[in-house]
C-alpha positions as a printed NumPy array, in Angstrom:
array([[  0.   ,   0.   ,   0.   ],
       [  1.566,   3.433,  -1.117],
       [  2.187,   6.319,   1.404],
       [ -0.56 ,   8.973,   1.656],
       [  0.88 ,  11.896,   1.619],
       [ -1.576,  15.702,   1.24 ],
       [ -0.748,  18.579,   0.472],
       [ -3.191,  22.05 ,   1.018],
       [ -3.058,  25.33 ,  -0.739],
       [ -4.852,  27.249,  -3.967],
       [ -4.884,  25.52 ,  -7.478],
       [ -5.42 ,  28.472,  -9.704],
       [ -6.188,  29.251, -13.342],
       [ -3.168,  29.836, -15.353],
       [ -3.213,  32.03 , -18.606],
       [ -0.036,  32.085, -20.198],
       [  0.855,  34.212, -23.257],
       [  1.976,  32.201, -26.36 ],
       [  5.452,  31.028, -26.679],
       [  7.575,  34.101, -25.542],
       [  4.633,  36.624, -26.129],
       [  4.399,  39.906, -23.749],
       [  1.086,  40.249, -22.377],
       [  0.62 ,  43.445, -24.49 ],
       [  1.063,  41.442, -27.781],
       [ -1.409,  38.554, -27.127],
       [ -4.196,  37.737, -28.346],
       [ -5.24 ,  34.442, -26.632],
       [ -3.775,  32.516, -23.592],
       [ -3.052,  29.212, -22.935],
       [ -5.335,  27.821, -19.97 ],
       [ -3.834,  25.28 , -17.246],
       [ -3.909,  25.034, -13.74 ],
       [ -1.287,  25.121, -11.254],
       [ -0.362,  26.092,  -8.054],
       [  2.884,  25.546,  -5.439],
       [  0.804,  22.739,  -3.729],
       [ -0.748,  21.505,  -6.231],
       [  2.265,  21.13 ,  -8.123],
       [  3.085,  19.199,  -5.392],
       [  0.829,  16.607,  -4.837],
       [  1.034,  16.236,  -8.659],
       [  5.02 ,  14.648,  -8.619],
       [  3.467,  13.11 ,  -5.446],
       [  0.963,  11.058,  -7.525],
       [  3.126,  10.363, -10.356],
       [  6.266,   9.173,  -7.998],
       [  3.346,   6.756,  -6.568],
       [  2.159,   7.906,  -3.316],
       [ -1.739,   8.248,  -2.261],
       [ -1.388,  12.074,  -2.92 ],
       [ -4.773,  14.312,  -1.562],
       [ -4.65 ,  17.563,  -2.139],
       [ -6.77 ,  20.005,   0.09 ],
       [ -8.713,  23.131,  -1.371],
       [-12.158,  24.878,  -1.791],
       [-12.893,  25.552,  -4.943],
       [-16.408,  27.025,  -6.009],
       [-18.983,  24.674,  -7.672],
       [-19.234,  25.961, -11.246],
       [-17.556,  24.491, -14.434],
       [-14.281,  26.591, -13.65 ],
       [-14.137,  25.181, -10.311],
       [-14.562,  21.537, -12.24 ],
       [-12.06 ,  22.172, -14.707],
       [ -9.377,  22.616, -12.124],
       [-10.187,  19.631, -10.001],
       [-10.264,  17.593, -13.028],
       [ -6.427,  18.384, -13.794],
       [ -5.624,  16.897, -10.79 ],
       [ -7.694,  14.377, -11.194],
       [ -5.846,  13.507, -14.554],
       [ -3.003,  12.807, -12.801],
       [ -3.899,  10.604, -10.493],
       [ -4.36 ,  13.331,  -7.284],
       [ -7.208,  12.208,  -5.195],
       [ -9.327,  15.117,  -4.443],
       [-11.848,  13.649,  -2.069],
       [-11.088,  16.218,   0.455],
       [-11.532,  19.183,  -2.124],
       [-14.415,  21.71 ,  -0.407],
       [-16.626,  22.973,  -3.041],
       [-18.343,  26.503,  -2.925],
       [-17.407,  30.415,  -2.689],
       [-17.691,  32.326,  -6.091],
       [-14.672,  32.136,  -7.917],
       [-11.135,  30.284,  -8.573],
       [ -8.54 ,  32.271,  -8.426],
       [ -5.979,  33.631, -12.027],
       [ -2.538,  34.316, -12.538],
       [ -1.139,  35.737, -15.679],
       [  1.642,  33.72 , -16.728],
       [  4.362,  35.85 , -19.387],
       [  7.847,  33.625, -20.016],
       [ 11.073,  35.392, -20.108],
       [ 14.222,  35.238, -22.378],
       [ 17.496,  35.8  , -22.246],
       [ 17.703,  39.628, -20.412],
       [ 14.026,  40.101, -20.149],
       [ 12.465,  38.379, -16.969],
       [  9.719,  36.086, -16.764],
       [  6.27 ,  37.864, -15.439],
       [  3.621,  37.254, -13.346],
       [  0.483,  39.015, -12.586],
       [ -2.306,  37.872, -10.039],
       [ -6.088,  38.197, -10.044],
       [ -6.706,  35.801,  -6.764],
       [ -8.819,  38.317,  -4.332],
       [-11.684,  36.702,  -2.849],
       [-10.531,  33.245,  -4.088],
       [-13.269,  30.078,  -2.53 ],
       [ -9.866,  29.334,  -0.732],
       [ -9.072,  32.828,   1.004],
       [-12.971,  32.838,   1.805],
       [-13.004,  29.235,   3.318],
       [-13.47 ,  28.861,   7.018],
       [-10.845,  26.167,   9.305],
       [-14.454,  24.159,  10.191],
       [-15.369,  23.677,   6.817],
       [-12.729,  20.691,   6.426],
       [-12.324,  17.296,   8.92 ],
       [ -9.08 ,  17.899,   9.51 ],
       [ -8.781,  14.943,  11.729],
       [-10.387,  12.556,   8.83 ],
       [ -7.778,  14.348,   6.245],
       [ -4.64 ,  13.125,   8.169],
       [ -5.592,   9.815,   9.12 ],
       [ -3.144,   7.657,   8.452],
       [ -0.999,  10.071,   6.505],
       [  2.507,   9.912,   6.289],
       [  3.132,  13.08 ,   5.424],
       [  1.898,  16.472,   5.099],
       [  3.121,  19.537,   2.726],
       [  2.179,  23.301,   2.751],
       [  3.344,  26.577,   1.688],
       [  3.767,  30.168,   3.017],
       [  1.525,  31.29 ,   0.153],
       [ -1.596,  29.236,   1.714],
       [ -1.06 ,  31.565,   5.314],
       [ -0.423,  34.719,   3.208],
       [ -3.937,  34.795,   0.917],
       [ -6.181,  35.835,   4.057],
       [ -6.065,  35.539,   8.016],
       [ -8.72 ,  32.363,   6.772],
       [ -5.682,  30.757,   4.889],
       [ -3.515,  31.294,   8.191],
       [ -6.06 ,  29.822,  10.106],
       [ -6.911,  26.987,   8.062],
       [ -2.805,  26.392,   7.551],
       [ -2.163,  26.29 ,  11.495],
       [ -5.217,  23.899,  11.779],
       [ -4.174,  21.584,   9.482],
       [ -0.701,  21.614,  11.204],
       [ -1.85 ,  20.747,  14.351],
       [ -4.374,  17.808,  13.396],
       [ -1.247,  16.457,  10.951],
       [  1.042,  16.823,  14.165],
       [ -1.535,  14.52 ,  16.236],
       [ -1.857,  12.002,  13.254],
       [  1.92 ,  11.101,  13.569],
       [  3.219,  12.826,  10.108],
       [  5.94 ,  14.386,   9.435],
       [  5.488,  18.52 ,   8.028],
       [  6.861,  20.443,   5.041],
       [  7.138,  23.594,   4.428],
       [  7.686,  25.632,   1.457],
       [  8.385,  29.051,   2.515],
       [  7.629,  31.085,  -0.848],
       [  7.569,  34.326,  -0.021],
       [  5.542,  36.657,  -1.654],
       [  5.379,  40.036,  -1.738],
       [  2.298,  40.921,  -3.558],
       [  0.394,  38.905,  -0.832],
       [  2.148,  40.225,   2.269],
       [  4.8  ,  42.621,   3.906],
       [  7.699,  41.059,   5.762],
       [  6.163,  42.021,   9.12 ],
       [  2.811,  40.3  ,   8.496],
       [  4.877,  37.819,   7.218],
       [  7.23 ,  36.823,  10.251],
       [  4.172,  37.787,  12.526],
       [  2.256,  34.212,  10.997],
       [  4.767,  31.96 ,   9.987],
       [  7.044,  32.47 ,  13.161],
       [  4.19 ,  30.766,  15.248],
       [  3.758,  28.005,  12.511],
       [  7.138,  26.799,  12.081],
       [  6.867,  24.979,  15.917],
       [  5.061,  22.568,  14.177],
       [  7.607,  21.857,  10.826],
       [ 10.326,  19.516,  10.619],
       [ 11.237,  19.744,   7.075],
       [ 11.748,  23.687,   5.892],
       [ 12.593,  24.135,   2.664],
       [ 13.632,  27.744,   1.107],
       [ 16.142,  30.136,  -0.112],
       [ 17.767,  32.616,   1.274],
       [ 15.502,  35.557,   0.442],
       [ 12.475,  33.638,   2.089],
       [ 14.248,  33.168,   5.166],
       [ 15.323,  36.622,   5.169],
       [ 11.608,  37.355,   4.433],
       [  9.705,  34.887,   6.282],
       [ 11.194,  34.206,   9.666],
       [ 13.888,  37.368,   9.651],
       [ 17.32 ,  35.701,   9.214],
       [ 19.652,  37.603,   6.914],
       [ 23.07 ,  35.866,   6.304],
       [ 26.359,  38.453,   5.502],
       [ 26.736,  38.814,   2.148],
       [ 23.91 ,  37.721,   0.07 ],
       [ 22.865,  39.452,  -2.932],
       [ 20.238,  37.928,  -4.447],
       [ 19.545,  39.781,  -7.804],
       [ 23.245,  39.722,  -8.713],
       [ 22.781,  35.864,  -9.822],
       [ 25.884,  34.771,  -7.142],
       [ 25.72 ,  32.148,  -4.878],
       [ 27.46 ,  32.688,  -1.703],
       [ 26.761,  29.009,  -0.183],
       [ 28.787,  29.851,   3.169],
       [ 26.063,  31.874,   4.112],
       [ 23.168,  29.693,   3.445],
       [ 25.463,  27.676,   6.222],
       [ 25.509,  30.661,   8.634],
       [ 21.473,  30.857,   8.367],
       [ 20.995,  27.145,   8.129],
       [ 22.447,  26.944,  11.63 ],
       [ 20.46 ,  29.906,  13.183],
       [ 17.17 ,  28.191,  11.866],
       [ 17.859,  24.952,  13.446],
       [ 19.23 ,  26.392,  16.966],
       [ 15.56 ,  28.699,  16.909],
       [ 12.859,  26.379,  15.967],
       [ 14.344,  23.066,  15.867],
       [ 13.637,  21.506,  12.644],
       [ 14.955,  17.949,  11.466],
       [ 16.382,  19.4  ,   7.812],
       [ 16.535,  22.704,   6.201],
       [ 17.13 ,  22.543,   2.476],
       [ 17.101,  25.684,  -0.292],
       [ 17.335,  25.32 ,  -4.108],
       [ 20.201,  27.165,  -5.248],
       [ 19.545,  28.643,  -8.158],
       [ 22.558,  30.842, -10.231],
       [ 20.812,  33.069, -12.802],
       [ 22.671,  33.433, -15.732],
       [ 19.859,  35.017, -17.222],
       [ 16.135,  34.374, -17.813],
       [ 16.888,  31.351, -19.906],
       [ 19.884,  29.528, -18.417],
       [ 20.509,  28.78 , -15.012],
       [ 22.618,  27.024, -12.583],
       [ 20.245,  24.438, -10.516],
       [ 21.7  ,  22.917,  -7.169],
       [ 20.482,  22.839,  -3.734],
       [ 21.552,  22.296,   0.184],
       [ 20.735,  20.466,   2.81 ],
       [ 21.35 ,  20.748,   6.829],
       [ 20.334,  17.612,   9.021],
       [ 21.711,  19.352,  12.222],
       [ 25.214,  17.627,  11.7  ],
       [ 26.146,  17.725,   8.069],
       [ 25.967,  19.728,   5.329],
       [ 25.288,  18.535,   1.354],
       [ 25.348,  20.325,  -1.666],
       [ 23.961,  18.292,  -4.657],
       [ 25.298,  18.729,  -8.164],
       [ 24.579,  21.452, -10.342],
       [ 22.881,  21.445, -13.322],
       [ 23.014,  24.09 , -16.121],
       [ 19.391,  24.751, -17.522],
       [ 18.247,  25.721, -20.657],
       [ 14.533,  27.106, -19.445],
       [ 11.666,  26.337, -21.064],
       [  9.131,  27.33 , -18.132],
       [ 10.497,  27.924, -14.642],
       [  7.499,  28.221, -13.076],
       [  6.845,  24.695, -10.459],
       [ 10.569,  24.239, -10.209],
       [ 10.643,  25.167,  -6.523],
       [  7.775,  22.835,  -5.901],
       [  9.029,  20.087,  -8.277],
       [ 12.185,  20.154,  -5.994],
       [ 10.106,  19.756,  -2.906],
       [  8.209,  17.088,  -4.39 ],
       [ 11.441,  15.296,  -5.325],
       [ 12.936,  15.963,  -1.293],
       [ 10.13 ,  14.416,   0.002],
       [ 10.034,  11.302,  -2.135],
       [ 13.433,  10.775,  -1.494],
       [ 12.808,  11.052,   2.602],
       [  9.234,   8.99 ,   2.078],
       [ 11.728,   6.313,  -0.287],
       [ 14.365,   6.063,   3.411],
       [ 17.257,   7.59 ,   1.513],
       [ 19.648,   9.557,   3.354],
       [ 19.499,  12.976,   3.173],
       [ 21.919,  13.931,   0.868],
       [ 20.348,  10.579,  -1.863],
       [ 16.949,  12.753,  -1.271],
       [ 18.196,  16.051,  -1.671],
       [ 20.116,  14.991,  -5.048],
       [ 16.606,  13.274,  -6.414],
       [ 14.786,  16.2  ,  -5.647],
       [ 17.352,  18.834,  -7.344],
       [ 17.8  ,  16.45 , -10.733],
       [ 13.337,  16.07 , -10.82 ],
       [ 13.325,  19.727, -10.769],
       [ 16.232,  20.258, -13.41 ],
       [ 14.218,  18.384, -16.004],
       [ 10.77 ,  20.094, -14.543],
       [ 12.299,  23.303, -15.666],
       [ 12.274,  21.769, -19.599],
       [  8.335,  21.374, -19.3  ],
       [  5.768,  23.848, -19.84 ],
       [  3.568,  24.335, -17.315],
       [  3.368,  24.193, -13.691],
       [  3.635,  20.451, -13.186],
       [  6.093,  18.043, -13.338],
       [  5.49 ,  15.111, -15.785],
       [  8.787,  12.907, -15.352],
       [  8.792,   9.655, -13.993],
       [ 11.157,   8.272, -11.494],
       [ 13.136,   6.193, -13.976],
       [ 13.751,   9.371, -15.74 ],
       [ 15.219,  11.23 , -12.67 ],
       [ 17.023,   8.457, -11.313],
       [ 18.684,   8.125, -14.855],
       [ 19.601,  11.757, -14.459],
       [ 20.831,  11.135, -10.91 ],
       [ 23.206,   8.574, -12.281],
       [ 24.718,  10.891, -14.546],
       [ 22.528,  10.601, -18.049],
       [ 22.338,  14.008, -18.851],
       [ 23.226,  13.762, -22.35 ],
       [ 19.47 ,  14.796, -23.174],
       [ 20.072,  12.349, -26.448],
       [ 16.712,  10.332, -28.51 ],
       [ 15.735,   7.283, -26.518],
       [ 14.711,   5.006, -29.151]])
């Protein structure tokens, strides 16, 4: 019997211009659904686990649409709440070369930033889960989503799994202060944390010496210094951050860390030619926690995880459609990207 594993957050509608189209120039959009969660529970499903993914999402054909994405991948969505008016859009525009990727967000009043903590049997959701993931975006769409998130927390806490987090910062949601204010008081209850520097910086108020992160460096001495400080504070089990090395909008340098509390591990790096870099965070998530579901060490988990989201960022979309063969081969050093026949 496979691991359940749920994840909770907002699945949104995606429009994305064509190809490498500035919003001003298009004249239709690509529709898919995606969201950091979501995205989540999606490499979940297709890595094997019993993945449930938690949302309200109004009753309507829109609100149908996006639960049947999931459902096309094999995401149970038993425990998806259905009501409240609308699902909530993001504008999707893909950069090149110089000129950044965009995004632009239409999510007030989401069914998910109106839902209510009672509305969902929390205790029901987490029975006999393994494992339970979450982002900072869920806390930062309304005080509802803060509730709901520190709810969830708790009843996953009693049920005996072990808690992600994804800190994802984001700005157009909330300031730094209202930021630290909520996710302070829910990271008693984490024991994986996963993000980069600028979230931590963001989130929870550590800034490392050094760190610039719009000048595309890496200074990975530093991620040590506030690795430390975020395990002598709250205690987690692992703290792990992508480490991404910008070369510009359409090649990168992909690696990531790892701190168990003893020993540091940087996986290898991978340069990227980007097709759509949106879902890589959460495709590297996916790929930590599979790895730490699977029983591999740390630094086996954190290398999965960094190689499913190096080929995630060669697939358009949000979610991740390799399989585990093909990241394992890519863990064992088959990168030549050559026709399998």
């Amino acid at each position: 019997m496979s691991k359940k594993v749920v994840t909770l957050g907002e699945i949104m509608l995606r429009l994305s211009t064509p190809g490498y189209e500035r919003f001003v120039q298009a004249e239709s959009f690509d529709a898919i659904y995606g969201g950091g969660e979501a995205n989540v529970a999606v490499s979940l499903a297709n890595y094997g686990f019993d993945a449930h993914y938690v949302t309200k999402l109004p009753k309507h054909e829109i609100g149908q649409a996006a639960v049947n994405a999931l459902r096309r991948y094999g995401v149970n969505t038993d425990y998806i709440v259905r009501g409240g008016d609308r699902v909530g859009i993001y504008y999707s525009e893909t950069g090149a070369s110089a000129r950044p990727s965009k995004v632009i967000y239409d999510r007030s009043n989401s069914a998910i930033a109106e839902a209510k903590a009672d509305e969902f049997d929390f205790d029901e959701i987490f029975k006999d889960a393994a494992w339970f993931h979450t982002s900072g975006i869920t806390p930062a769409i309304s005080k509802e989503g803060a509730e709901i998130t520190k709810k969830a927390m708790q009843a996953a806490k009693k049920a005996g799994a072990k808690i992600s987090i994804d800190l994802n910062y984001r700005a157009k949601l909330w300031s730094p202060e209202e930021a630290q204010k909520v996710m302070k008081d829910l990271m008693q209850y984490v024991d994986v944390c996963i993000g980069n520097e600028e979230d931590a910086s963001l989130c929870l108020g550590f800034t490392p010496k050094g760190l610039d992160v719009t000048s595309g460096k890496l200074d990975v001495e530093g991620y040590h210094e506030i690795f430390k400080q975020m395990k002598e504070e709250f205690g987690f089990e692992m703290i792990a951050s992508s480490l991404r090395e910008s070369y510009s909008a359409s090649d990168n340098g992909w690696s990531a860390l790892i701190y168990d509390g003893k020993d540091f591990h940087q996986a290898p790096q991978y340069d990227v030619r980007i097709v759509d870099r949106v879902g890589g965070g959460d495709s590297f998530a996916a790929g930590l926690i599979t790895g730490l579901l699977d029983g591999k060490s740390p630094a086996d988990a954190l290398d999965f995880g960094v190689a499913a989201s190096a080929l995630k960022h060669t697939i358009k979309g949000d979610f991740n459609h390799m399989s585990r063969e093909e990241v394992e081969n890519l863990v064992g050093g088959d990168a030549s990207g050559r026709v399998q026949r």
